Amino acid sequence: TTNGNLRDWDPNASTTVQVMTISGSTLYVGGNFTTISGQTRNRLASYDLTTENLTSWNPDANGNVAAISVSGTKVYVGGSFSTVGGQNRSRIAALDPSTGILSEWAPNADGWIYGIAATDSVVYVAGEFSTIGGQSRSRIAAVNINDGTATDWSPGANDWAYTVSVDGSNVFVGGYFKIIGGKNRNCLAALDSLT
């Protein structure tokens, strides 16, 4: 951080790393890799930032992971996968941050998930889906953190939403859309959050 010089740390992922999120002293990593730091990790891995060593956390997704968000006692992940930890999960799942064990939470999206922003009560999701949490939702949704059902929050976008971030009462969304919430917005917008 002081001078931009490359450090000795060299995890050597086998292919693309698409997303990283830090929570406490843990770095969560997702992408399309199958090995990292010389060990098998299918598309999800984590590092202890104190030691910079790969942890035993190994959820084992069978497809690309493009989004990670940590809230409370869960790590929320999204992408193109259909199984995590040997169980069916359609493109979105929740994992234990220490063990990697899959929770029963299963909103099941019908298209890629590209962005996730989890809060204490809902998980905001961006992607190319048209249904999630048992409801029709056009590329952006807010999913109940307890049961995985889609909330009434449904601004809708006319094309892919690629990233989402929450700041208090604002939900910022970026992507390929030209219309969101029924109004013209070219690729970037701010929406009211659920309160």
PDB file of C-alpha atoms in Angstrom:
ATOM      1  CA  THR A   1       0.000   0.000   0.000  1.00  0.00           C
ATOM      2  CA  THR A   2       2.898   2.383   0.540  1.00  0.00           C
ATOM      3  CA  ASN A   3       4.766   2.104  -2.755  1.00  0.00           C
ATOM      4  CA  GLY A   4       2.986  -0.407  -5.006  1.00  0.00           C
ATOM      5  CA  ASN A   5       5.856  -2.893  -4.942  1.00  0.00           C
ATOM      6  CA  LEU A   6       4.949  -6.552  -5.488  1.00  0.00           C
ATOM      7  CA  ARG A   7       5.026  -8.658  -2.328  1.00  0.00           C
ATOM      8  CA  ASP A   8       6.272 -12.241  -1.962  1.00  0.00           C
ATOM      9  CA  TRP A   9       2.741 -13.652  -1.455  1.00  0.00           C
ATOM     10  CA  ASP A  10       1.956 -15.777  -4.544  1.00  0.00           C
ATOM     11  CA  PRO A  11      -1.231 -17.908  -4.396  1.00  0.00           C
ATOM     12  CA  ASN A  12      -0.871 -18.882  -8.077  1.00  0.00           C
ATOM     13  CA  ALA A  13      -4.535 -19.477  -8.959  1.00  0.00           C
ATOM     14  CA  SER A  14      -5.017 -21.841 -11.899  1.00  0.00           C
ATOM     15  CA  THR A  15      -7.269 -19.383 -13.752  1.00  0.00           C
ATOM     16  CA  THR A  16      -9.496 -16.336 -13.255  1.00  0.00           C
ATOM     17  CA  VAL A  17     -10.156 -14.769  -9.862  1.00  0.00           C
ATOM     18  CA  GLN A  18     -13.269 -12.599 -10.268  1.00  0.00           C
ATOM     19  CA  VAL A  19     -14.153 -11.407  -6.786  1.00  0.00           C
ATOM     20  CA  MET A  20     -12.572 -10.883  -3.367  1.00  0.00           C
ATOM     21  CA  THR A  21     -14.105  -9.787  -0.077  1.00  0.00           C
ATOM     22  CA  ILE A  22     -12.430  -9.180   3.271  1.00  0.00           C
ATOM     23  CA  SER A  23     -14.227  -9.892   6.532  1.00  0.00           C
ATOM     24  CA  GLY A  24     -12.212  -9.453   9.703  1.00  0.00           C
ATOM     25  CA  SER A  25      -8.932 -11.306   9.166  1.00  0.00           C
ATOM     26  CA  THR A  26     -10.258 -13.486   6.331  1.00  0.00           C
ATOM     27  CA  LEU A  27      -9.977 -12.907   2.591  1.00  0.00           C
ATOM     28  CA  TYR A  28     -12.659 -14.760   0.596  1.00  0.00           C
ATOM     29  CA  VAL A  29     -11.848 -15.403  -3.069  1.00  0.00           C
ATOM     30  CA  GLY A  30     -14.110 -16.523  -5.909  1.00  0.00           C
ATOM     31  CA  GLY A  31     -13.749 -17.127  -9.629  1.00  0.00           C
ATOM     32  CA  ASN A  32     -13.247 -19.985 -12.058  1.00  0.00           C
ATOM     33  CA  PHE A  33     -10.045 -21.474 -10.612  1.00  0.00           C
ATOM     34  CA  THR A  34      -9.750 -25.114  -9.535  1.00  0.00           C
ATOM     35  CA  THR A  35      -6.410 -24.912  -7.726  1.00  0.00           C
ATOM     36  CA  ILE A  36      -4.874 -22.150  -5.643  1.00  0.00           C
ATOM     37  CA  SER A  37      -1.787 -22.138  -3.417  1.00  0.00           C
ATOM     38  CA  GLY A  38      -1.066 -25.643  -4.704  1.00  0.00           C
ATOM     39  CA  GLN A  39      -4.320 -27.109  -3.375  1.00  0.00           C
ATOM     40  CA  THR A  40      -7.643 -28.049  -4.948  1.00  0.00           C
ATOM     41  CA  ARG A  41     -10.273 -25.390  -4.392  1.00  0.00           C
ATOM     42  CA  ASN A  42     -13.116 -25.339  -6.872  1.00  0.00           C
ATOM     43  CA  ARG A  43     -13.956 -21.681  -7.477  1.00  0.00           C
ATOM     44  CA  LEU A  44     -14.058 -20.660  -3.794  1.00  0.00           C
ATOM     45  CA  ALA A  45     -11.260 -20.299  -1.269  1.00  0.00           C
ATOM     46  CA  SER A  46     -10.250 -18.234   1.727  1.00  0.00           C
ATOM     47  CA  TYR A  47      -7.032 -16.955   3.283  1.00  0.00           C
ATOM     48  CA  ASP A  48      -6.092 -16.109   6.837  1.00  0.00           C
ATOM     49  CA  LEU A  49      -4.718 -12.585   6.463  1.00  0.00           C
ATOM     50  CA  THR A  50      -2.685 -12.895   9.660  1.00  0.00           C
ATOM     51  CA  THR A  51      -0.594 -15.743   8.222  1.00  0.00           C
ATOM     52  CA  GLU A  52      -1.493 -15.260   4.510  1.00  0.00           C
ATOM     53  CA  ASN A  53      -2.082 -19.022   4.371  1.00  0.00           C
ATOM     54  CA  LEU A  54      -4.898 -20.799   2.549  1.00  0.00           C
ATOM     55  CA  THR A  55      -7.522 -22.032   5.021  1.00  0.00           C
ATOM     56  CA  SER A  56      -9.384 -25.352   5.003  1.00  0.00           C
ATOM     57  CA  TRP A  57     -12.572 -23.506   3.871  1.00  0.00           C
ATOM     58  CA  ASN A  58     -13.637 -25.437   0.757  1.00  0.00           C
ATOM     59  CA  PRO A  59     -17.299 -25.061  -0.341  1.00  0.00           C
ATOM     60  CA  ASP A  60     -16.603 -26.610  -3.789  1.00  0.00           C
ATOM     61  CA  ALA A  61     -18.777 -24.827  -6.376  1.00  0.00           C
ATOM     62  CA  ASN A  62     -19.242 -26.541  -9.757  1.00  0.00           C
ATOM     63  CA  GLY A  63     -19.406 -23.290 -11.744  1.00  0.00           C
ATOM     64  CA  ASN A  64     -18.084 -19.753 -11.827  1.00  0.00           C
ATOM     65  CA  VAL A  65     -18.330 -17.565  -8.702  1.00  0.00           C
ATOM     66  CA  ALA A  66     -18.696 -13.868  -9.563  1.00  0.00           C
ATOM     67  CA  ALA A  67     -20.038 -12.349  -6.317  1.00  0.00           C
ATOM     68  CA  ILE A  68     -19.301 -12.636  -2.585  1.00  0.00           C
ATOM     69  CA  SER A  69     -20.744 -10.691   0.341  1.00  0.00           C
ATOM     70  CA  VAL A  70     -20.422 -11.353   4.062  1.00  0.00           C
ATOM     71  CA  SER A  71     -23.079 -10.441   6.605  1.00  0.00           C
ATOM     72  CA  GLY A  72     -23.507 -11.774  10.119  1.00  0.00           C
ATOM     73  CA  THR A  73     -22.878 -15.511  10.189  1.00  0.00           C
ATOM     74  CA  LYS A  74     -23.105 -16.105   6.438  1.00  0.00           C
ATOM     75  CA  VAL A  75     -20.994 -15.745   3.318  1.00  0.00           C
ATOM     76  CA  TYR A  76     -23.317 -15.145   0.363  1.00  0.00           C
ATOM     77  CA  VAL A  77     -22.014 -16.224  -3.040  1.00  0.00           C
ATOM     78  CA  GLY A  78     -23.397 -15.937  -6.553  1.00  0.00           C
ATOM     79  CA  GLY A  79     -22.401 -16.916 -10.065  1.00  0.00           C
ATOM     80  CA  SER A  80     -23.244 -19.585 -12.626  1.00  0.00           C
ATOM     81  CA  PHE A  81     -22.949 -22.689 -10.410  1.00  0.00           C
ATOM     82  CA  SER A  82     -25.678 -25.285  -9.905  1.00  0.00           C
ATOM     83  CA  THR A  83     -24.149 -27.113  -6.935  1.00  0.00           C
ATOM     84  CA  VAL A  84     -22.163 -26.045  -3.880  1.00  0.00           C
ATOM     85  CA  GLY A  85     -20.876 -28.493  -1.297  1.00  0.00           C
ATOM     86  CA  GLY A  86     -22.397 -31.331  -3.310  1.00  0.00           C
ATOM     87  CA  GLN A  87     -25.931 -29.939  -3.013  1.00  0.00           C
ATOM     88  CA  ASN A  88     -28.155 -28.199  -5.549  1.00  0.00           C
ATOM     89  CA  ARG A  89     -28.073 -24.411  -5.425  1.00  0.00           C
ATOM     90  CA  SER A  90     -29.047 -22.486  -8.532  1.00  0.00           C
ATOM     91  CA  ARG A  91     -26.546 -19.614  -8.875  1.00  0.00           C
ATOM     92  CA  ILE A  92     -26.819 -18.281  -5.312  1.00  0.00           C
ATOM     93  CA  ALA A  93     -26.021 -19.766  -1.900  1.00  0.00           C
ATOM     94  CA  ALA A  94     -25.146 -19.002   1.720  1.00  0.00           C
ATOM     95  CA  LEU A  95     -22.193 -20.589   3.498  1.00  0.00           C
ATOM     96  CA  ASP A  96     -20.796 -20.752   7.008  1.00  0.00           C
ATOM     97  CA  PRO A  97     -17.817 -18.344   7.110  1.00  0.00           C
ATOM     98  CA  SER A  98     -15.630 -20.750   9.114  1.00  0.00           C
ATOM     99  CA  THR A  99     -16.592 -24.235   7.934  1.00  0.00           C
ATOM    100  CA  GLY A 100     -17.962 -23.545   4.440  1.00  0.00           C
ATOM    101  CA  ILE A 101     -21.009 -25.668   5.228  1.00  0.00           C
ATOM    102  CA  LEU A 102     -23.978 -24.822   3.028  1.00  0.00           C
ATOM    103  CA  SER A 103     -27.085 -23.347   4.671  1.00  0.00           C
ATOM    104  CA  GLU A 104     -30.667 -24.226   3.715  1.00  0.00           C
ATOM    105  CA  TRP A 105     -31.147 -20.706   2.255  1.00  0.00           C
ATOM    106  CA  ALA A 106     -31.902 -21.219  -1.460  1.00  0.00           C
ATOM    107  CA  PRO A 107     -33.397 -18.348  -3.528  1.00  0.00           C
ATOM    108  CA  ASN A 108     -32.574 -20.195  -6.793  1.00  0.00           C
ATOM    109  CA  ALA A 109     -32.072 -17.720  -9.647  1.00  0.00           C
ATOM    110  CA  ASP A 110     -32.673 -18.685 -13.282  1.00  0.00           C
ATOM    111  CA  GLY A 111     -29.696 -16.688 -14.608  1.00  0.00           C
ATOM    112  CA  TRP A 112     -26.191 -15.607 -13.624  1.00  0.00           C
ATOM    113  CA  ILE A 113     -25.643 -13.642 -10.427  1.00  0.00           C
ATOM    114  CA  TYR A 114     -22.955 -10.963 -10.865  1.00  0.00           C
ATOM    115  CA  GLY A 115     -23.315  -8.839  -7.744  1.00  0.00           C
ATOM    116  CA  ILE A 116     -24.392  -9.365  -4.120  1.00  0.00           C
ATOM    117  CA  ALA A 117     -24.676  -6.877  -1.255  1.00  0.00           C
ATOM    118  CA  ALA A 118     -25.916  -8.417   1.988  1.00  0.00           C
ATOM    119  CA  THR A 119     -27.352  -6.411   4.885  1.00  0.00           C
ATOM    120  CA  ASP A 120     -28.783  -7.522   8.235  1.00  0.00           C
ATOM    121  CA  SER A 121     -32.209  -8.219   6.739  1.00  0.00           C
ATOM    122  CA  VAL A 122     -31.964  -8.602   2.950  1.00  0.00           C
ATOM    123  CA  VAL A 123     -29.540  -9.625   0.239  1.00  0.00           C
ATOM    124  CA  TYR A 124     -29.516  -7.304  -2.779  1.00  0.00           C
ATOM    125  CA  VAL A 125     -28.730  -9.249  -5.930  1.00  0.00           C
ATOM    126  CA  ALA A 126     -27.740  -8.116  -9.451  1.00  0.00           C
ATOM    127  CA  GLY A 127     -27.432 -10.274 -12.556  1.00  0.00           C
ATOM    128  CA  GLU A 128     -29.148 -11.499 -15.686  1.00  0.00           C
ATOM    129  CA  PHE A 129     -31.925 -13.487 -13.991  1.00  0.00           C
ATOM    130  CA  SER A 130     -35.670 -13.127 -14.529  1.00  0.00           C
ATOM    131  CA  THR A 131     -36.799 -15.129 -11.489  1.00  0.00           C
ATOM    132  CA  ILE A 132     -35.345 -15.422  -7.996  1.00  0.00           C
ATOM    133  CA  GLY A 133     -36.752 -16.275  -4.587  1.00  0.00           C
ATOM    134  CA  GLY A 134     -39.860 -17.728  -6.203  1.00  0.00           C
ATOM    135  CA  GLN A 135     -40.854 -14.473  -7.938  1.00  0.00           C
ATOM    136  CA  SER A 136     -40.351 -12.725 -11.269  1.00  0.00           C
ATOM    137  CA  ARG A 137     -37.617 -10.128 -10.884  1.00  0.00           C
ATOM    138  CA  SER A 138     -35.904  -8.440 -13.806  1.00  0.00           C
ATOM    139  CA  ARG A 139     -32.140  -8.524 -13.171  1.00  0.00           C
ATOM    140  CA  ILE A 140     -32.211  -6.958  -9.714  1.00  0.00           C
ATOM    141  CA  ALA A 141     -33.872  -8.097  -6.499  1.00  0.00           C
ATOM    142  CA  ALA A 142     -33.844  -8.012  -2.712  1.00  0.00           C
ATOM    143  CA  VAL A 143     -34.077 -11.435  -1.103  1.00  0.00           C
ATOM    144  CA  ASN A 144     -35.132 -12.112   2.482  1.00  0.00           C
ATOM    145  CA  ILE A 145     -32.087 -13.112   4.526  1.00  0.00           C
ATOM    146  CA  ASN A 146     -34.079 -15.665   6.560  1.00  0.00           C
ATOM    147  CA  ASP A 147     -36.120 -17.693   4.083  1.00  0.00           C
ATOM    148  CA  GLY A 148     -34.704 -16.779   0.651  1.00  0.00           C
ATOM    149  CA  THR A 149     -37.959 -15.420  -0.728  1.00  0.00           C
ATOM    150  CA  ALA A 150     -37.975 -12.324  -2.929  1.00  0.00           C
ATOM    151  CA  THR A 151     -39.223  -9.180  -1.184  1.00  0.00           C
ATOM    152  CA  ASP A 152     -41.610  -6.691  -2.811  1.00  0.00           C
ATOM    153  CA  TRP A 153     -38.619  -4.487  -3.766  1.00  0.00           C
ATOM    154  CA  SER A 154     -38.600  -4.764  -7.558  1.00  0.00           C
ATOM    155  CA  PRO A 155     -37.237  -1.815  -9.578  1.00  0.00           C
ATOM    156  CA  GLY A 156     -36.539  -3.963 -12.654  1.00  0.00           C
ATOM    157  CA  ALA A 157     -33.849  -3.285 -15.254  1.00  0.00           C
ATOM    158  CA  ASN A 158     -34.062  -3.722 -19.029  1.00  0.00           C
ATOM    159  CA  ASP A 159     -30.635  -5.365 -19.283  1.00  0.00           C
ATOM    160  CA  TRP A 160     -27.999  -6.987 -17.095  1.00  0.00           C
ATOM    161  CA  ALA A 161     -27.214  -5.514 -13.701  1.00  0.00           C
ATOM    162  CA  TYR A 162     -23.585  -6.278 -12.978  1.00  0.00           C
ATOM    163  CA  THR A 163     -22.761  -4.835  -9.582  1.00  0.00           C
ATOM    164  CA  VAL A 164     -24.648  -3.645  -6.510  1.00  0.00           C
ATOM    165  CA  SER A 165     -23.571  -1.766  -3.369  1.00  0.00           C
ATOM    166  CA  VAL A 166     -25.558  -0.501  -0.375  1.00  0.00           C
ATOM    167  CA  ASP A 167     -24.969   2.660   1.640  1.00  0.00           C
ATOM    168  CA  GLY A 168     -27.695   3.276   4.187  1.00  0.00           C
ATOM    169  CA  SER A 169     -30.865   4.254   2.322  1.00  0.00           C
ATOM    170  CA  ASN A 170     -29.215   4.006  -1.112  1.00  0.00           C
ATOM    171  CA  VAL A 171     -28.681   0.987  -3.338  1.00  0.00           C
ATOM    172  CA  PHE A 172     -26.229   1.730  -6.142  1.00  0.00           C
ATOM    173  CA  VAL A 173     -26.492  -0.470  -9.231  1.00  0.00           C
ATOM    174  CA  GLY A 174     -24.254  -0.663 -12.286  1.00  0.00           C
ATOM    175  CA  GLY A 175     -24.530  -2.731 -15.455  1.00  0.00           C
ATOM    176  CA  TYR A 176     -25.594  -2.723 -19.098  1.00  0.00           C
ATOM    177  CA  PHE A 177     -29.124  -1.384 -18.562  1.00  0.00           C
ATOM    178  CA  LYS A 178     -30.586   1.766 -20.096  1.00  0.00           C
ATOM    179  CA  ILE A 179     -33.816   1.704 -18.067  1.00  0.00           C
ATOM    180  CA  ILE A 180     -34.211   0.872 -14.384  1.00  0.00           C
ATOM    181  CA  GLY A 181     -37.110   1.581 -12.050  1.00  0.00           C
ATOM    182  CA  GLY A 182     -39.100   2.655 -15.111  1.00  0.00           C
ATOM    183  CA  LYS A 183     -36.774   5.575 -15.908  1.00  0.00           C
ATOM    184  CA  ASN A 184     -33.831   6.229 -18.192  1.00  0.00           C
ATOM    185  CA  ARG A 185     -30.510   5.580 -16.503  1.00  0.00           C
ATOM    186  CA  ASN A 186     -27.462   4.759 -18.583  1.00  0.00           C
ATOM    187  CA  CYS A 187     -25.588   1.898 -16.857  1.00  0.00           C
ATOM    188  CA  LEU A 188     -25.525   3.417 -13.341  1.00  0.00           C
ATOM    189  CA  ALA A 189     -28.329   4.286 -10.918  1.00  0.00           C
ATOM    190  CA  ALA A 190     -29.200   4.869  -7.273  1.00  0.00           C
ATOM    191  CA  LEU A 191     -32.334   3.315  -5.795  1.00  0.00           C
ATOM    192  CA  ASP A 192     -34.076   3.635  -2.439  1.00  0.00           C
ATOM    193  CA  SER A 193     -33.225   0.700  -0.193  1.00  0.00           C
ATOM    194  CA  LEU A 194     -35.695  -1.260   1.895  1.00  0.00           C
ATOM    195  CA  THR A 195     -36.087   0.348   5.298  1.00  0.00           C
TER     196      THR A 195
END
